Tab-separated table of C-alpha atoms and ligand atoms in Angstrom:
chain	number	residue	atom	x	y	z
A	1	MET	CA	-49.071	-31.889	-39.720
A	2	ILE	CA	-48.807	-35.485	-38.340
A	3	ASP	CA	-47.632	-37.796	-40.513
A	4	GLN	CA	-48.060	-41.610	-40.672
A	5	ALA	CA	-44.828	-41.959	-38.825
A	6	GLU	CA	-46.063	-39.971	-36.029
A	7	ARG	CA	-49.314	-41.535	-35.495
A	8	LEU	CA	-47.525	-44.892	-35.301
A	9	ARG	CA	-45.085	-43.284	-32.754
A	10	GLN	CA	-48.504	-42.201	-30.851
A	11	LEU	CA	-49.807	-45.697	-31.232
A	12	VAL	CA	-46.534	-47.129	-29.551
A	13	ARG	CA	-47.032	-44.776	-26.745
A	14	GLN	CA	-50.519	-45.528	-26.353
A	15	SER	CA	-49.757	-49.467	-26.060
A	16	ILE	CA	-47.205	-48.683	-23.263
A	17	HIS	CA	-49.161	-46.125	-21.578
A	18	PRO	CA	-51.253	-45.953	-19.088
A	19	LEU	CA	-51.840	-49.602	-19.096
A	20	PRO	CA	-49.818	-52.307	-21.033
A	21	PRO	CA	-51.838	-54.361	-23.545
A	22	ARG	CA	-52.687	-57.757	-22.302
A	23	SER	CA	-54.229	-59.002	-25.715
A	24	ARG	CA	-52.350	-61.631	-27.480
A	25	ALA	CA	-52.175	-61.961	-31.573
A	26	ILE	CA	-51.639	-65.451	-32.560
A	27	ALA	CA	-51.026	-66.343	-36.323
A	28	ILE	CA	-51.942	-69.795	-37.587
A	29	THR	CA	-50.105	-70.939	-40.467
A	30	SER	CA	-48.478	-73.752	-42.616
A	31	GLY	CA	-46.164	-74.828	-45.315
A	32	LYS	CA	-48.410	-77.132	-47.048
A	33	GLY	CA	-52.332	-76.130	-47.774
A	34	GLY	CA	-55.185	-78.166	-46.677
A	35	VAL	CA	-53.467	-79.437	-43.508
A	36	GLY	CA	-56.293	-77.914	-41.108
A	37	LYS	CA	-55.281	-74.487	-40.033
A	38	THR	CA	-58.755	-72.954	-40.567
A	39	ASN	CA	-60.305	-75.777	-38.408
A	40	ILE	CA	-57.628	-75.273	-35.711
A	41	ALA	CA	-57.771	-71.428	-35.570
A	42	ALA	CA	-61.730	-71.642	-35.837
A	43	ASN	CA	-62.260	-74.230	-33.092
A	44	LEU	CA	-59.602	-72.851	-30.665
A	45	ALA	CA	-61.183	-69.347	-31.032
A	46	THR	CA	-64.547	-70.863	-30.230
A	47	TYR	CA	-63.286	-73.207	-27.385
A	48	LEU	CA	-61.705	-70.024	-25.819
A	49	ALA	CA	-64.890	-67.949	-26.149
A	50	LEU	CA	-66.956	-70.657	-24.615
A	51	GLN	CA	-64.280	-70.485	-21.496
A	52	GLY	CA	-65.482	-66.708	-21.358
A	53	GLN	CA	-62.365	-65.288	-22.686
A	54	ARG	CA	-62.912	-62.345	-25.003
A	55	THR	CA	-61.571	-63.745	-28.230
A	56	ALA	CA	-61.519	-62.626	-31.950
A	57	ILE	CA	-60.508	-64.358	-35.136
A	58	LEU	CA	-59.311	-62.469	-38.254
A	59	ASP	CA	-59.434	-64.327	-41.601
A	60	GLY	CA	-56.171	-63.458	-43.155
A	61	ASP	CA	-56.669	-66.019	-46.314
A	62	LEU	CA	-56.971	-63.977	-49.212
A	63	GLY	CA	-57.662	-66.852	-51.467
A	64	LEU	CA	-60.022	-69.039	-49.622
A	65	ALA	CA	-61.593	-67.370	-46.938
A	66	ASN	CA	-63.080	-70.152	-44.998
A	67	VAL	CA	-63.362	-68.819	-41.187
A	68	ASN	CA	-66.786	-67.599	-41.625
A	69	ILE	CA	-67.976	-70.890	-43.308
A	70	VAL	CA	-66.447	-73.180	-40.863
A	71	LEU	CA	-67.844	-71.382	-37.901
A	72	GLY	CA	-71.292	-70.629	-39.930
A	73	VAL	CA	-71.234	-66.946	-39.449
A	74	ALA	CA	-72.201	-64.518	-41.951
A	75	ALA	CA	-69.501	-61.746	-42.495
A	76	PRO	CA	-70.718	-59.283	-44.936
A	77	TYR	CA	-67.999	-56.608	-44.415
A	78	ASP	CA	-64.412	-56.986	-44.420
A	79	ILE	CA	-61.244	-54.940	-43.595
A	80	GLY	CA	-61.470	-53.334	-47.391
A	81	HIS	CA	-64.524	-51.557	-46.319
A	82	VAL	CA	-62.517	-50.017	-43.161
A	83	VAL	CA	-59.774	-49.038	-45.677
A	84	SER	CA	-61.831	-47.648	-48.167
A	85	GLY	CA	-63.819	-45.476	-45.234
A	86	HIS	CA	-67.065	-47.214	-45.534
A	87	LYS	CA	-67.148	-48.860	-42.014
A	88	ARG	CA	-65.316	-48.406	-38.922
A	89	LEU	CA	-63.388	-51.643	-37.628
A	90	SER	CA	-65.844	-52.050	-34.729
A	91	GLU	CA	-68.621	-52.192	-37.529
A	92	ILE	CA	-67.302	-55.078	-39.315
A	93	ALA	CA	-66.975	-57.667	-36.448
A	94	ALA	CA	-69.682	-60.622	-37.312
A	95	PRO	CA	-70.971	-62.045	-33.965
A	96	GLY	CA	-69.734	-65.567	-33.752
A	97	PRO	CA	-70.538	-68.368	-31.132
A	98	ALA	CA	-70.185	-67.438	-27.422
A	99	GLY	CA	-69.201	-64.026	-28.370
A	100	LEU	CA	-66.551	-64.790	-30.669
A	101	GLN	CA	-65.863	-61.562	-32.930
A	102	VAL	CA	-65.307	-62.622	-36.428
A	103	PHE	CA	-63.154	-60.474	-38.837
A	104	ALA	CA	-63.142	-60.804	-42.477
A	105	GLY	CA	-59.799	-59.754	-43.695
A	106	GLY	CA	-60.554	-59.799	-47.829
A	107	SER	CA	-58.061	-58.322	-49.743
A	108	GLY	CA	-58.024	-55.195	-48.312
A	109	LEU	CA	-56.196	-56.386	-45.412
A	110	TYR	CA	-53.090	-55.750	-47.116
A	111	ASP	CA	-54.018	-52.088	-48.062
A	112	VAL	CA	-53.948	-51.136	-44.145
A	113	ALA	CA	-50.695	-49.886	-44.822
A	114	ASN	CA	-52.032	-47.420	-47.104
A	115	LEU	CA	-54.369	-45.757	-44.352
A	116	SER	CA	-53.757	-42.113	-44.070
A	117	GLY	CA	-55.219	-39.118	-42.357
A	118	GLN	CA	-58.794	-39.583	-40.660
A	119	ARG	CA	-58.995	-43.087	-41.847
A	120	LEU	CA	-55.884	-43.853	-40.144
A	121	ASP	CA	-56.954	-42.006	-36.842
A	122	SER	CA	-60.355	-44.031	-36.684
A	123	PHE	CA	-58.484	-47.323	-37.418
A	124	LEU	CA	-56.091	-46.684	-34.713
A	125	HIS	CA	-58.317	-45.501	-32.291
A	126	ASP	CA	-60.586	-48.794	-32.951
A	127	LEU	CA	-57.374	-50.762	-32.351
A	128	VAL	CA	-56.852	-49.425	-29.041
A	129	GLU	CA	-60.371	-50.300	-28.461
A	130	LEU	CA	-60.095	-54.043	-29.673
A	131	ASP	CA	-56.901	-54.435	-27.611
A	132	ARG	CA	-58.902	-53.158	-24.516
A	133	ILE	CA	-62.038	-55.539	-25.034
A	134	CYS	CA	-60.500	-58.662	-26.722
A	135	GLU	CA	-57.597	-61.079	-24.749
A	136	THR	CA	-56.864	-63.355	-27.921
A	137	LEU	CA	-56.699	-62.590	-31.603
A	138	PHE	CA	-56.327	-65.542	-33.726
A	139	ILE	CA	-55.250	-64.780	-37.504
A	140	ASP	CA	-55.718	-67.737	-39.950
A	141	THR	CA	-53.586	-67.486	-42.856
A	142	GLY	CA	-53.054	-68.969	-46.005
A	143	ALA	CA	-50.505	-71.488	-46.483
A	144	GLY	CA	-46.971	-71.311	-48.014
A	145	LEU	CA	-44.408	-69.014	-48.722
A	146	SER	CA	-46.108	-66.076	-50.406
A	147	GLU	CA	-44.782	-62.866	-49.639
A	148	ALA	CA	-47.917	-61.601	-48.442
A	149	VAL	CA	-48.378	-64.630	-46.084
A	150	ILE	CA	-45.059	-64.312	-44.700
A	151	ARG	CA	-45.493	-60.408	-43.873
A	152	LEU	CA	-48.820	-61.059	-42.067
A	153	VAL	CA	-47.002	-64.222	-40.165
A	154	ILE	CA	-43.973	-61.962	-38.951
A	155	SER	CA	-46.376	-59.332	-37.907
A	156	ALA	CA	-47.492	-61.534	-35.184
A	157	ALA	CA	-45.630	-62.058	-32.044
A	158	GLU	CA	-46.937	-65.703	-31.750
A	159	VAL	CA	-47.132	-68.209	-34.551
A	160	ILE	CA	-48.637	-71.475	-34.613
A	161	VAL	CA	-47.517	-73.474	-37.486
A	162	VAL	CA	-49.956	-76.663	-38.147
A	163	THR	CA	-48.391	-79.744	-39.743
A	164	THR	CA	-49.438	-83.555	-40.641
A	165	PRO	CA	-47.189	-86.503	-39.642
A	166	GLU	CA	-46.778	-86.588	-43.583
A	167	PRO	CA	-43.046	-86.127	-44.845
A	168	THR	CA	-44.217	-83.532	-47.443
A	169	ALA	CA	-46.294	-81.475	-44.935
A	170	LEU	CA	-43.119	-81.582	-42.516
A	171	THR	CA	-40.730	-80.517	-45.407
A	172	ASP	CA	-43.099	-77.330	-45.842
A	173	ALA	CA	-43.233	-76.589	-42.019
A	174	TYR	CA	-39.637	-76.519	-41.861
A	175	GLY	CA	-39.576	-74.326	-45.001
A	176	ILE	CA	-42.062	-71.874	-43.329
A	177	ILE	CA	-40.439	-71.734	-40.132
A	178	LYS	CA	-37.008	-71.174	-41.928
A	179	VAL	CA	-38.473	-68.081	-43.578
A	180	ILE	CA	-40.278	-66.911	-40.267
A	181	THR	CA	-36.832	-67.113	-38.311
A	182	ARG	CA	-34.823	-65.291	-40.994
A	183	ARG	CA	-37.352	-62.419	-41.236
A	184	ASN	CA	-38.172	-62.188	-37.392
A	185	PRO	CA	-36.019	-64.259	-35.237
A	186	ALA	CA	-37.980	-63.077	-32.164
A	187	THR	CA	-41.278	-65.146	-33.101
A	188	ARG	CA	-42.443	-67.872	-30.760
A	189	VAL	CA	-43.103	-70.737	-33.117
A	190	ARG	CA	-45.324	-73.437	-31.514
A	191	LEU	CA	-45.900	-76.778	-33.770
A	192	VAL	CA	-49.476	-78.699	-34.113
A	193	VAL	CA	-49.352	-82.116	-35.231
A	194	ASN	CA	-52.754	-82.350	-36.841
A	195	MET	CA	-54.618	-85.517	-38.352
A	196	VAL	CA	-52.485	-87.947	-36.501
A	197	GLN	CA	-53.576	-91.544	-36.497
A	198	TYR	CA	-52.400	-92.564	-32.719
A	199	GLU	CA	-52.087	-90.941	-29.482
A	200	GLY	CA	-48.596	-89.795	-28.932
A	201	GLU	CA	-47.413	-89.698	-32.731
A	202	GLY	CA	-47.598	-85.679	-32.681
A	203	GLN	CA	-44.920	-85.585	-29.932
A	204	LEU	CA	-42.597	-88.217	-31.896
A	205	VAL	CA	-42.986	-86.196	-34.939
A	206	PHE	CA	-42.119	-83.085	-33.009
A	207	ASN	CA	-39.176	-84.630	-31.472
A	208	GLN	CA	-37.503	-85.298	-34.757
A	209	PHE	CA	-38.661	-82.119	-36.492
A	210	GLN	CA	-37.355	-79.990	-33.769
A	211	GLY	CA	-33.949	-81.853	-33.910
A	212	VAL	CA	-33.662	-80.779	-37.538
A	213	VAL	CA	-34.973	-77.354	-36.744
A	214	GLU	CA	-32.496	-76.960	-34.462
A	215	ARG	CA	-29.435	-78.148	-36.013
A	216	PHE	CA	-29.941	-76.594	-39.325
A	217	LEU	CA	-31.762	-73.364	-38.204
A	218	GLN	CA	-30.176	-72.775	-34.684
A	219	PHE	CA	-34.168	-72.200	-33.589
A	220	ARG	CA	-36.226	-73.862	-31.000
A	221	PRO	CA	-39.746	-74.347	-31.890
A	222	HIS	CA	-42.300	-75.381	-29.125
A	223	TYR	CA	-44.573	-78.311	-29.223
A	224	LEU	CA	-48.049	-77.226	-28.818
A	225	GLY	CA	-50.112	-80.534	-29.185
A	226	GLU	CA	-51.731	-82.896	-31.351
A	227	VAL	CA	-55.135	-83.236	-32.975
A	228	PRO	CA	-56.114	-86.701	-33.950
A	229	GLN	CA	-57.727	-87.218	-37.349
A	230	ASP	CA	-61.335	-87.301	-36.524
A	231	PRO	CA	-64.758	-87.637	-38.701
A	232	MET	CA	-66.308	-85.196	-36.292
A	233	VAL	CA	-64.330	-82.656	-37.845
A	234	THR	CA	-65.447	-83.284	-41.559
A	235	ARG	CA	-68.935	-83.495	-40.262
A	236	ALA	CA	-68.910	-80.298	-38.177
A	237	VAL	CA	-67.557	-78.390	-41.487
A	238	ARG	CA	-70.546	-79.892	-43.667
A	239	GLU	CA	-72.838	-78.611	-40.916
A	240	GLN	CA	-70.915	-75.402	-40.685
A	241	LYS	CA	-70.610	-75.686	-37.142
A	242	PRO	CA	-67.352	-75.415	-35.189
A	243	PHE	CA	-66.855	-79.039	-33.699
A	244	ALA	CA	-65.815	-77.339	-30.409
A	245	LEU	CA	-69.538	-76.311	-29.863
A	246	ALA	CA	-71.188	-79.122	-31.699
A	247	TYR	CA	-69.384	-82.048	-30.760
A	248	PRO	CA	-67.368	-81.166	-27.414
A	249	ASN	CA	-66.996	-84.684	-26.595
A	250	SER	CA	-65.257	-85.786	-29.723
A	251	LYS	CA	-61.576	-86.711	-30.009
A	252	ALA	CA	-60.741	-83.787	-31.953
A	253	ALA	CA	-62.778	-81.457	-29.325
A	254	LYS	CA	-60.745	-82.808	-26.585
A	255	ALA	CA	-57.392	-82.257	-28.393
A	256	ILE	CA	-58.345	-78.468	-28.863
A	257	GLU	CA	-59.063	-78.190	-25.050
A	258	ARG	CA	-55.633	-79.605	-24.811
A	259	LEU	CA	-53.957	-77.143	-27.096
A	260	ALA	CA	-56.093	-74.273	-25.643
A	261	ALA	CA	-54.754	-75.248	-22.132
A	262	ASN	CA	-51.333	-75.377	-23.321
A	263	LEU	CA	-51.360	-71.935	-25.024
A	264	MET	CA	-52.822	-70.249	-22.001
A	265	GLY	CA	-50.297	-71.785	-19.896
A	266	TRP	CA	-47.451	-69.916	-22.010
A	267	GLN	CA	-46.877	-66.336	-20.940
A	268	ALA	CA	-47.705	-63.952	-23.836
A	269	PRO	CA	-44.609	-62.040	-25.235
A	270	THR	CA	-44.673	-58.380	-24.458
A	271	ALA	CA	-45.008	-57.384	-28.376
A	272	GLY	CA	-47.934	-54.934	-28.150
A	273	GLY	CA	-50.587	-57.309	-28.365
A	274	ILE	CA	-53.252	-56.379	-31.258
A	275	ARG	CA	-52.000	-53.077	-31.712
A	276	GLY	CA	-48.280	-54.357	-32.158
A	277	LEU	CA	-49.706	-56.509	-34.637
A	278	PHE	CA	-51.170	-53.747	-37.021
A	279	GLN	CA	-48.353	-51.428	-36.095
A	280	ARG	CA	-45.855	-54.273	-37.771
A	281	MET	CA	-48.311	-54.731	-40.505
A	282	LEU	CA	-48.445	-50.856	-41.343
A	283	ARG	CA	-44.703	-51.199	-41.364
A	284	ASN	CA	-44.003	-54.559	-43.088
A	285	TYR	CA	-46.481	-53.837	-45.860
A	286	ARG	CA	-45.150	-50.476	-46.806
B	1	LIG	N1	-58.225	-83.525	-37.496
B	1	LIG	C1	-58.903	-83.522	-38.503
B	1	LIG	N2	-59.585	-85.062	-38.479
B	1	LIG	C2	-60.226	-84.892	-39.935
B	1	LIG	N3	-60.456	-84.016	-41.078
B	1	LIG	C3	-59.556	-82.782	-40.699
B	1	LIG	C4	-58.844	-82.673	-39.609
B	1	LIG	N4	-58.241	-81.442	-39.720
B	1	LIG	C5	-58.725	-81.078	-41.047
B	1	LIG	N5	-59.552	-81.740	-41.391
B	1	LIG	C6	-60.022	-81.802	-43.161
B	1	LIG	O1	-59.262	-81.198	-43.732
B	1	LIG	C7	-59.849	-80.354	-44.421
B	1	LIG	C8	-58.870	-78.913	-44.404
B	1	LIG	O2	-59.016	-78.638	-43.453
B	1	LIG	P1	-58.458	-76.766	-43.102
B	1	LIG	O3	-59.423	-76.039	-44.134
B	1	LIG	O4	-58.776	-76.688	-42.008
B	1	LIG	O5	-57.378	-76.760	-43.783
B	1	LIG	P2	-56.403	-75.513	-43.952
B	1	LIG	O6	-55.130	-75.970	-43.710
B	1	LIG	O7	-56.969	-74.513	-43.460
B	1	LIG	O8	-56.536	-75.514	-45.777
B	1	LIG	P3	-56.181	-74.046	-46.833
B	1	LIG	O9	-54.871	-74.212	-46.799
B	1	LIG	O10	-56.659	-74.404	-47.981
B	1	LIG	O11	-56.428	-73.117	-45.909
B	1	LIG	C9	-61.226	-80.257	-44.214
B	1	LIG	O12	-61.875	-80.690	-44.940
B	1	LIG	C10	-61.237	-80.727	-42.850
B	1	LIG	O13	-62.399	-80.964	-42.805
B	2	LIG	MG1	-57.718	-72.648	-44.665
């Protein structure tokens, strides 16, 4: 009988043969809540989709699942429906702007570790397919140091930590980076400074922050960029449209463009792509 461990091994083998997965799974998190994670994740994903990249976003926030609201997308099914065997992973993707695929996590996201038998097989099969057709998967997560969020974040090879220039947000960003580095030191961590008041504030904030992190955690986070405080963000949220689509000339949209360029300029780590993410989730949640 093939047990779950053997299926995982098969998944690993599939992920290195015949073609290595080229997808990237990037988690977006923060220490403090309300700093702009969902907006940055949804707009980065939208922007890349508009550029013709095959992109997906997974709402991994259990408390306030907001990705579909920000994108104006109806997502009637979530991962829970996959875990309960009612839907295939491929059937729950809601269509977003420019072909962006939107996956609602729901509380069932953490039950993937309990998948077994035929359902696990189907899930793994769909992951291999998703890996093949999707270049980048963003995972919007909740804020803070809850065990559920941390396990999700450390399952991703790449993490974007969002902060604002406020000392409280920075202190909390330090806290989450500390946990990430302890639990999975191989994680690539990049910082976005959101709601900056003037151009260049993000870099200044980052330089100071990086100094502290290097000194006390012996870890080097990278700078992804800044997003200005922009009333168009709030307007777009009210209209339930991503600002990258609705207001492409806004300051915030231009900033997203720069973040995307930086992100794509970095070579993706060879960490098994989307398959690798779920593989580690299956392990981390057990
Ligand atoms: N650059 C910005 N300029 C102006 N307003 C912004 C900006 N970024 C985010 N906001 C506003 O801040 C609020 C919080 O944003 P968002 O929901 O993206 O944060 P979050 O980190 O995902 O929050 P949570 O921790 O609750 O998930 C929203 O009302 C949004 O409109
Ligand atoms: Mg959010």
